[in-house]
Amino acid sequence: MIQAAIIGLGAIGQRVLSSFINHPEIRISAICDQNPDVTRETLEKTGDILSFTDHVLLLKEADVDLVYIAVPPKYHHRIAADVMLAGKHVLCEKPLANSLEEAESLAALADEKGIVHAMNFPLLYSAGSSTFASLIKEGYIGKPRRLELKMHFPAWPRPWQQNEWVAGKEQGGFVLEVGVHYIHQIQRIFGPVTVLDKSVQFPEDPNSCEIGILARLQLEDGTPVVIDGLSGIAGDEEIRFTAYGTEGTLSLLNWADLEGGKLGEKVLPIEADESLTGSLVLELTKALKGEKANLADFHEGLHAQTVLEQLRGE
């Protein structure tokens, strides 16, 4: 039985907590959050287990094999380093850290310690995104001509994300919160990507995150990549990742839905192949048992952060 601990019990932390609870090979042995009220509420789900408000005490006193870190980004480096120095396997929320330098040091420490290290990039396991990747590999669009990522939000933060750090320049913004998922997917499916130029809009408040971005990037073979992001606009939220090719067009819409068409045809919905649905928790258990696993490790997190930091600066 894998003994797991969770540090950070916000909305995302609670989602992975439920996945851990529902897996027969994982036992939640400890939880940690700076807010004691949150830990008390979470104990109603987990039952009588160890709870902490200090991750250092958790690492000293709890019997754990795997630690999931779901705190705001600026705390990733310190906590992940402490976890790895304690010899524990680690799953970290995106982005890997709050700067490129911090991300580089975490990737190096993970190699040094020889532990399982993974990032929580849910698109890696969704049927829609996996079908998108499979169709690209099969040649559905032919040779890629252009990739486009559109991220439009009526408001940022969104109604369910109302906290200070998601709205702030230091740790938040839609490029970090949403864009990093697709940066990782581009790198997984199409290979390395380089930022050529960008234009980022910020509000008058110097502490607030971006409200717009237009960026031009390219793949190693020169294929252009365009990022178009806006918040504070009319209409519905739209996240659209589109690949245009010599033989067709394919889009992943709002995380899960697919549409596409061949040259000369209409663009129509495409049903995702549900058999391609994966599981982060299942892959983690494989890795901890020494089996081959489909995980995004800290090096993939570092590669995504390299692009992310180039995009986020003024």
Short mmCIF file of C-alpha atoms in Angstrom, two decimals, residues 2-302:
data_model
loop_
_atom_site.label_atom_id
_atom_site.label_comp_id
_atom_site.label_asym_id
_atom_site.label_seq_id
_atom_site.Cartn_x
_atom_site.Cartn_y
_atom_site.Cartn_z
CA ILE A 2 1.35 3.42 -1.01
CA GLN A 3 1.21 5.94 1.83
CA ALA A 4 0.39 9.38 0.40
CA ALA A 5 0.26 12.88 1.85
CA ILE A 6 -1.28 16.03 0.39
CA ILE A 7 0.08 19.51 1.09
CA GLY A 8 -2.42 22.17 0.04
CA LEU A 9 -6.13 21.48 0.27
CA GLY A 10 -7.67 24.02 -2.10
CA ALA A 11 -9.92 23.18 -5.06
CA ILE A 12 -7.24 21.34 -7.08
CA GLY A 13 -5.82 19.57 -4.05
CA GLN A 14 -9.28 18.28 -3.18
CA ARG A 15 -9.71 16.81 -6.68
CA VAL A 16 -6.54 14.75 -6.46
CA LEU A 17 -7.38 13.83 -2.87
CA SER A 18 -10.59 12.21 -4.14
CA SER A 19 -8.63 10.31 -6.80
CA PHE A 20 -6.21 9.03 -4.17
CA ILE A 21 -9.05 7.97 -1.87
CA ASN A 22 -10.70 6.01 -4.69
CA HIS A 23 -7.55 4.08 -5.65
CA PRO A 24 -7.17 0.70 -3.94
CA GLU A 25 -3.36 0.87 -3.80
CA ILE A 26 -3.15 4.28 -2.13
CA ARG A 27 -3.83 5.22 1.46
CA ILE A 28 -3.95 8.86 2.53
CA SER A 29 -1.82 8.96 5.67
CA ALA A 30 -1.51 12.72 6.23
CA ILE A 31 -2.82 16.08 5.04
CA CYS A 32 -1.49 19.60 5.46
CA ASP A 33 -2.81 23.11 4.97
CA GLN A 34 -2.02 26.42 6.63
CA ASN A 35 -5.72 26.88 7.32
CA PRO A 36 -6.73 24.56 10.21
CA ASP A 37 -10.42 24.90 9.30
CA VAL A 38 -9.68 23.41 5.87
CA THR A 39 -7.84 20.45 7.39
CA ARG A 40 -10.74 19.81 9.78
CA GLU A 41 -13.23 19.83 6.91
CA THR A 42 -11.02 17.51 4.84
CA LEU A 43 -10.79 15.01 7.69
CA GLU A 44 -14.50 14.36 7.15
CA LYS A 45 -13.50 12.79 3.79
CA THR A 46 -10.34 11.02 4.86
CA GLY A 47 -11.28 9.80 8.31
CA ASP A 48 -9.01 9.98 11.33
CA ILE A 49 -5.52 10.54 9.90
CA LEU A 50 -2.63 12.85 10.75
CA SER A 51 -3.19 16.51 9.90
CA PHE A 52 -0.71 19.38 9.96
CA THR A 53 -0.44 23.10 9.29
CA ASP A 54 3.36 22.85 8.75
CA HIS A 55 4.77 20.63 5.99
CA VAL A 56 8.11 20.27 7.83
CA LEU A 57 6.36 18.55 10.74
CA LEU A 58 4.48 16.32 8.32
CA LEU A 59 7.72 15.13 6.76
CA LYS A 60 9.20 14.43 10.20
CA GLU A 61 6.23 12.70 11.80
CA ALA A 62 4.13 11.04 9.08
CA ASP A 63 4.85 7.72 7.38
CA VAL A 64 4.62 8.67 3.70
CA ASP A 65 5.97 7.38 0.39
CA LEU A 66 4.46 10.00 -1.94
CA VAL A 67 3.71 13.69 -1.37
CA TYR A 68 1.39 15.72 -3.59
CA ILE A 69 2.07 19.48 -3.53
CA ALA A 70 -0.96 21.65 -4.34
CA VAL A 71 0.02 25.01 -2.86
CA PRO A 72 0.39 28.33 -4.75
CA PRO A 73 3.39 28.44 -7.12
CA LYS A 74 5.75 30.55 -5.03
CA TYR A 75 5.83 27.81 -2.38
CA HIS A 76 6.55 24.94 -4.79
CA HIS A 77 10.33 25.23 -4.67
CA ARG A 78 10.74 25.21 -0.92
CA ILE A 79 8.24 22.43 -0.25
CA ALA A 80 9.26 20.21 -3.19
CA ALA A 81 12.92 20.53 -2.19
CA ASP A 82 12.10 19.59 1.41
CA VAL A 83 10.08 16.60 0.21
CA MET A 84 12.87 15.32 -2.03
CA LEU A 85 15.56 15.93 0.60
CA ALA A 86 13.46 13.74 2.89
CA GLY A 87 13.67 11.00 0.26
CA LYS A 88 9.96 11.04 -0.65
CA HIS A 89 8.46 10.66 -4.11
CA VAL A 90 6.74 13.83 -5.28
CA LEU A 91 3.82 14.96 -7.43
CA CYS A 92 3.71 18.72 -7.99
CA GLU A 93 1.08 21.06 -9.36
CA LYS A 94 1.96 23.18 -12.34
CA PRO A 95 3.97 25.25 -12.88
CA LEU A 96 6.98 23.45 -11.45
CA ALA A 97 8.17 26.56 -9.60
CA ASN A 98 7.87 30.34 -9.55
CA SER A 99 10.95 31.07 -11.67
CA LEU A 100 13.15 29.34 -14.21
CA GLU A 101 16.03 29.17 -11.74
CA GLU A 102 13.86 27.44 -9.13
CA ALA A 103 12.55 24.98 -11.72
CA GLU A 104 16.08 24.13 -12.85
CA SER A 105 17.17 23.41 -9.28
CA LEU A 106 14.18 21.15 -8.62
CA ALA A 107 14.78 19.12 -11.79
CA ALA A 108 18.44 18.69 -10.82
CA LEU A 109 17.57 17.68 -7.24
CA ALA A 110 15.03 15.13 -8.49
CA ASP A 111 17.74 13.45 -10.57
CA GLU A 112 20.18 13.55 -7.68
CA LYS A 113 17.74 11.89 -5.28
CA GLY A 114 16.58 9.24 -7.75
CA ILE A 115 12.95 9.49 -6.69
CA VAL A 116 9.75 9.44 -8.75
CA HIS A 117 8.94 13.03 -9.71
CA ALA A 118 5.84 14.02 -11.64
CA MET A 119 3.74 17.01 -12.64
CA ASN A 120 -0.04 17.23 -12.62
CA PHE A 121 -0.86 17.98 -16.28
CA PRO A 122 -4.41 16.56 -16.60
CA LEU A 123 -4.58 17.03 -20.39
CA LEU A 124 -2.11 14.16 -20.63
CA TYR A 125 -4.85 11.76 -19.50
CA SER A 126 -8.04 13.20 -21.04
CA ALA A 127 -9.80 11.42 -23.88
CA GLY A 128 -10.10 14.61 -25.92
CA SER A 129 -6.46 15.62 -25.71
CA SER A 130 -5.25 12.05 -26.17
CA THR A 131 -7.42 11.66 -29.28
CA PHE A 132 -6.07 14.97 -30.61
CA ALA A 133 -2.50 13.68 -30.15
CA SER A 134 -3.35 10.33 -31.72
CA LEU A 135 -4.95 11.94 -34.80
CA ILE A 136 -1.94 14.21 -35.27
CA LYS A 137 0.38 11.19 -35.07
CA GLU A 138 -1.76 9.33 -37.61
CA GLY A 139 -1.41 12.24 -40.06
CA TYR A 140 -4.97 13.58 -39.88
CA ILE A 141 -3.83 17.14 -40.72
CA GLY A 142 -0.87 16.11 -42.88
CA LYS A 143 2.22 18.28 -42.37
CA PRO A 144 1.57 21.02 -39.77
CA ARG A 145 1.41 24.55 -41.18
CA ARG A 146 0.42 26.52 -38.07
CA LEU A 147 -0.60 25.99 -34.45
CA GLU A 148 -2.88 28.44 -32.68
CA LEU A 149 -3.85 28.70 -29.02
CA LYS A 150 -6.79 30.97 -28.22
CA MET A 151 -7.58 31.75 -24.58
CA HIS A 152 -10.49 34.18 -24.12
CA PHE A 153 -12.10 34.81 -20.73
CA PRO A 154 -15.04 37.08 -19.84
CA ALA A 155 -13.33 37.60 -16.49
CA TRP A 156 -10.08 36.59 -14.84
CA PRO A 157 -9.94 35.11 -12.29
CA ARG A 158 -12.99 33.04 -13.13
CA PRO A 159 -15.84 32.90 -10.57
CA TRP A 160 -14.52 29.71 -8.96
CA GLN A 161 -10.97 31.07 -8.68
CA GLN A 162 -11.51 34.08 -6.51
CA ASN A 163 -8.27 34.35 -4.60
CA GLU A 164 -5.55 36.95 -4.54
CA TRP A 165 -2.68 34.97 -6.03
CA VAL A 166 -4.54 33.77 -9.15
CA ALA A 167 -5.23 37.42 -10.00
CA GLY A 168 -1.71 38.62 -9.26
CA LYS A 169 1.28 39.11 -11.54
CA GLU A 170 3.67 37.20 -9.28
CA GLN A 171 1.93 33.80 -9.33
CA GLY A 172 -1.21 34.07 -11.41
CA GLY A 173 -2.70 35.00 -14.73
CA PHE A 174 -4.27 32.91 -17.48
CA VAL A 175 -0.98 32.40 -19.31
CA LEU A 176 0.37 30.59 -16.24
CA GLU A 177 -2.83 28.89 -15.10
CA VAL A 178 -4.16 27.78 -18.49
CA GLY A 179 -1.45 28.40 -21.05
CA VAL A 180 1.16 26.18 -19.40
CA HIS A 181 -1.06 23.12 -19.96
CA TYR A 182 -1.08 23.74 -23.71
CA ILE A 183 2.59 24.68 -23.83
CA HIS A 184 3.27 21.25 -22.35
CA GLN A 185 0.94 19.59 -24.87
CA ILE A 186 2.61 21.36 -27.79
CA GLN A 187 5.99 20.15 -26.58
CA ARG A 188 4.70 16.60 -26.05
CA ILE A 189 3.02 16.33 -29.46
CA PHE A 190 5.07 18.58 -31.74
CA GLY A 191 8.43 18.97 -30.00
CA PRO A 192 10.40 21.94 -28.63
CA VAL A 193 9.03 25.44 -29.15
CA THR A 194 10.83 28.79 -29.11
CA VAL A 195 9.36 32.23 -28.31
CA LEU A 196 10.12 34.74 -31.09
CA ASP A 197 8.22 37.82 -29.90
CA LYS A 198 5.26 38.83 -27.77
CA SER A 199 3.05 41.73 -26.78
CA VAL A 200 1.60 41.55 -23.27
CA GLN A 201 -1.06 43.91 -21.91
CA PHE A 202 -1.32 44.68 -18.19
CA PRO A 203 -3.89 46.74 -16.27
CA GLU A 204 -3.00 49.93 -14.38
CA ASP A 205 -2.56 48.03 -11.12
CA PRO A 206 1.13 47.03 -11.17
CA ASN A 207 0.45 43.94 -9.05
CA SER A 208 -2.25 42.50 -11.33
CA CYS A 209 -1.71 39.80 -13.93
CA GLU A 210 -1.92 40.22 -17.69
CA ILE A 211 -5.19 41.06 -19.45
CA GLY A 212 -3.98 40.27 -22.96
CA ILE A 213 -1.21 38.57 -24.90
CA LEU A 214 -0.27 38.11 -28.53
CA ALA A 215 2.80 35.94 -29.01
CA ARG A 216 4.61 34.39 -31.93
CA LEU A 217 6.57 31.19 -31.40
CA GLN A 218 7.89 28.44 -33.65
CA LEU A 219 8.63 24.73 -33.65
CA GLU A 220 12.10 23.42 -34.47
CA ASP A 221 11.10 22.91 -38.12
CA GLY A 222 9.95 26.53 -38.37
CA THR A 223 6.20 25.87 -38.06
CA PRO A 224 4.66 29.04 -36.57
CA VAL A 225 2.78 28.95 -33.28
CA VAL A 226 0.43 31.81 -32.34
CA ILE A 227 -0.94 32.52 -28.85
CA ASP A 228 -3.93 34.87 -28.57
CA GLY A 229 -5.14 35.58 -25.03
CA LEU A 230 -7.63 38.11 -23.65
CA SER A 231 -9.59 38.59 -20.44
CA GLY A 232 -12.33 41.07 -19.55
CA ILE A 233 -14.28 40.64 -22.79
CA ALA A 234 -17.86 39.97 -23.86
CA GLY A 235 -19.02 36.46 -24.65
CA ASP A 236 -18.34 33.02 -23.27
CA GLU A 237 -15.02 31.56 -22.20
CA GLU A 238 -13.24 29.93 -25.12
CA ILE A 239 -10.05 27.88 -25.05
CA ARG A 240 -9.22 26.58 -28.51
CA PHE A 241 -6.04 24.75 -29.53
CA THR A 242 -5.94 24.33 -33.32
CA ALA A 243 -3.51 22.61 -35.65
CA TYR A 244 -3.68 23.60 -39.32
CA GLY A 245 -2.01 21.25 -41.79
CA THR A 246 -1.55 20.47 -45.45
CA GLU A 247 -4.43 17.98 -45.37
CA GLY A 248 -6.81 19.27 -42.71
CA THR A 249 -7.57 21.14 -39.51
CA LEU A 250 -8.02 19.79 -35.97
CA SER A 251 -9.07 21.63 -32.80
CA LEU A 252 -9.32 20.81 -29.10
CA LEU A 253 -12.04 23.01 -27.60
CA ASN A 254 -12.46 23.95 -23.95
CA TRP A 255 -10.20 21.15 -22.74
CA ALA A 256 -12.30 18.19 -23.91
CA ASP A 257 -14.18 18.60 -27.21
CA LEU A 258 -12.80 17.94 -30.69
CA GLU A 259 -13.66 19.20 -34.13
CA GLY A 260 -11.91 18.93 -37.44
CA GLY A 261 -12.12 18.49 -41.16
CA LYS A 262 -10.13 17.58 -44.24
CA LEU A 263 -9.36 20.10 -46.99
CA GLY A 264 -12.51 20.94 -48.90
CA GLU A 265 -14.77 19.65 -46.08
CA LYS A 266 -16.68 21.38 -43.31
CA VAL A 267 -15.21 21.44 -39.82
CA LEU A 268 -17.41 19.15 -37.72
CA PRO A 269 -17.38 17.63 -34.22
CA ILE A 270 -15.20 14.55 -33.75
CA GLU A 271 -15.96 12.03 -31.06
CA ALA A 272 -13.13 11.46 -28.61
CA ASP A 273 -11.85 7.93 -28.23
CA GLU A 274 -12.73 7.15 -24.62
CA SER A 275 -10.43 4.13 -24.64
CA LEU A 276 -7.53 6.61 -24.64
CA THR A 277 -8.57 8.07 -21.28
CA GLY A 278 -5.72 7.73 -18.81
CA SER A 279 -5.23 8.17 -15.09
CA LEU A 280 -2.55 10.17 -13.32
CA VAL A 281 -2.99 8.13 -10.15
CA LEU A 282 -2.73 4.83 -12.04
CA GLU A 283 0.48 5.97 -13.73
CA LEU A 284 1.90 7.12 -10.41
CA THR A 285 1.27 3.73 -8.83
CA LYS A 286 2.99 2.06 -11.79
CA ALA A 287 6.03 4.29 -11.39
CA LEU A 288 6.26 3.70 -7.66
CA LYS A 289 6.24 -0.06 -8.33
CA GLY A 290 9.12 0.35 -10.78
CA GLU A 291 6.98 -0.14 -13.88
CA LYS A 292 7.01 1.95 -17.06
CA ALA A 293 4.60 4.85 -16.62
CA ASN A 294 3.23 7.75 -18.65
CA LEU A 295 4.15 10.69 -16.43
CA ALA A 296 5.22 14.28 -17.08
CA ASP A 297 8.35 14.51 -14.95
CA PHE A 298 10.14 17.58 -13.58
CA HIS A 299 12.19 17.89 -16.76
CA GLU A 300 9.00 18.30 -18.80
CA GLY A 301 7.85 20.78 -16.18
CA LEU A 302 11.13 22.67 -16.61
#
